[in-house]
Each structure stands twice: as C-alpha cells, then as structure tokens.
C-alpha cells in the first residue's frame, strides 16, 4: 500500500520513537525527517517562515 511512497515526518520525537517511522518503513514507505537534526527553536522558526498560515 505504501511501497515506494515518499513521506515526510514532521512529528515530534516521541511519536517517531513510539513507532510512527518504523510502521511507515515496514509498510514500504521511504521516510524522510527533514528537520530531525535541528533544534526545536530552529524548527519553530522554519515553520513560521515556511508555512503560509494566512488561510487558517
């Protein structure tokens, strides 16, 4: 079902360690965590600068 699909995880470390990443990989997905190696402060800054929240 997910074989070959590319999925980005933007969830917190607790969700990833609880099994989110492993479950996706076990289902065949290619998993990317683009902000995993950055501090929480940098992640917040990135989301603020990158995401358009004007329609929320």
Coordinates of C-alpha atoms in Angstrom, one line a residue:
X1 CA 0.0 0.0 0.0
X2 CA 2.8 2.5 0.8
X3 CA 5.6 0.8 -1.1
X4 CA 7.7 3.4 -2.9
X5 CA 5.7 6.4 -1.5
X6 CA 7.8 9.2 0.0
X7 CA 6.6 10.5 3.3
X8 CA 8.0 13.4 5.4
X9 CA 7.6 13.1 9.1
X10 CA 7.2 16.4 10.9
X11 CA 6.0 14.9 14.2
X12 CA 7.8 15.1 17.5
X13 CA 10.4 12.6 18.6
X14 CA 8.0 10.8 20.9
X15 CA 5.7 9.9 18.0
X16 CA 8.6 8.8 15.9
X17 CA 10.0 6.6 18.7
X18 CA 6.6 5.2 19.5
X19 CA 6.5 3.5 16.2
X20 CA 5.4 6.0 13.5
X21 CA 8.6 5.8 11.5
X22 CA 9.1 2.1 11.8
X23 CA 5.5 1.4 10.9
X24 CA 5.7 3.5 7.7
X25 CA 9.0 1.9 6.7
X26 CA 7.6 -1.6 7.4
X27 CA 4.8 -0.7 5.1
X28 CA 7.3 0.1 2.3
X29 CA 7.4 3.9 2.5
X30 CA 10.5 5.9 2.1
X31 CA 10.6 8.1 5.2
X32 CA 12.3 11.5 5.4
X33 CA 12.6 13.6 8.6
X34 CA 14.0 16.9 7.1
X35 CA 14.1 18.8 10.4
X36 CA 15.1 15.9 12.7
X37 CA 18.7 17.1 13.3
X38 CA 17.7 20.7 14.1
X39 CA 16.9 22.3 17.5
X40 CA 13.3 22.9 18.4
X41 CA 13.9 26.6 18.2
X42 CA 15.1 26.3 14.6
X43 CA 12.2 24.1 13.7
X44 CA 9.7 26.7 15.0
X45 CA 11.5 29.4 13.1
X46 CA 11.4 27.2 9.9
X47 CA 7.7 26.5 10.2
X48 CA 7.0 30.2 10.9
X49 CA 8.9 31.3 7.8
X50 CA 7.9 28.5 5.5
X51 CA 4.2 27.8 6.1
X52 CA 1.5 30.1 4.9
X53 CA -1.0 30.3 7.8
X54 CA -3.0 33.2 6.5
X55 CA -5.8 30.9 5.4
X56 CA -6.1 29.3 8.8

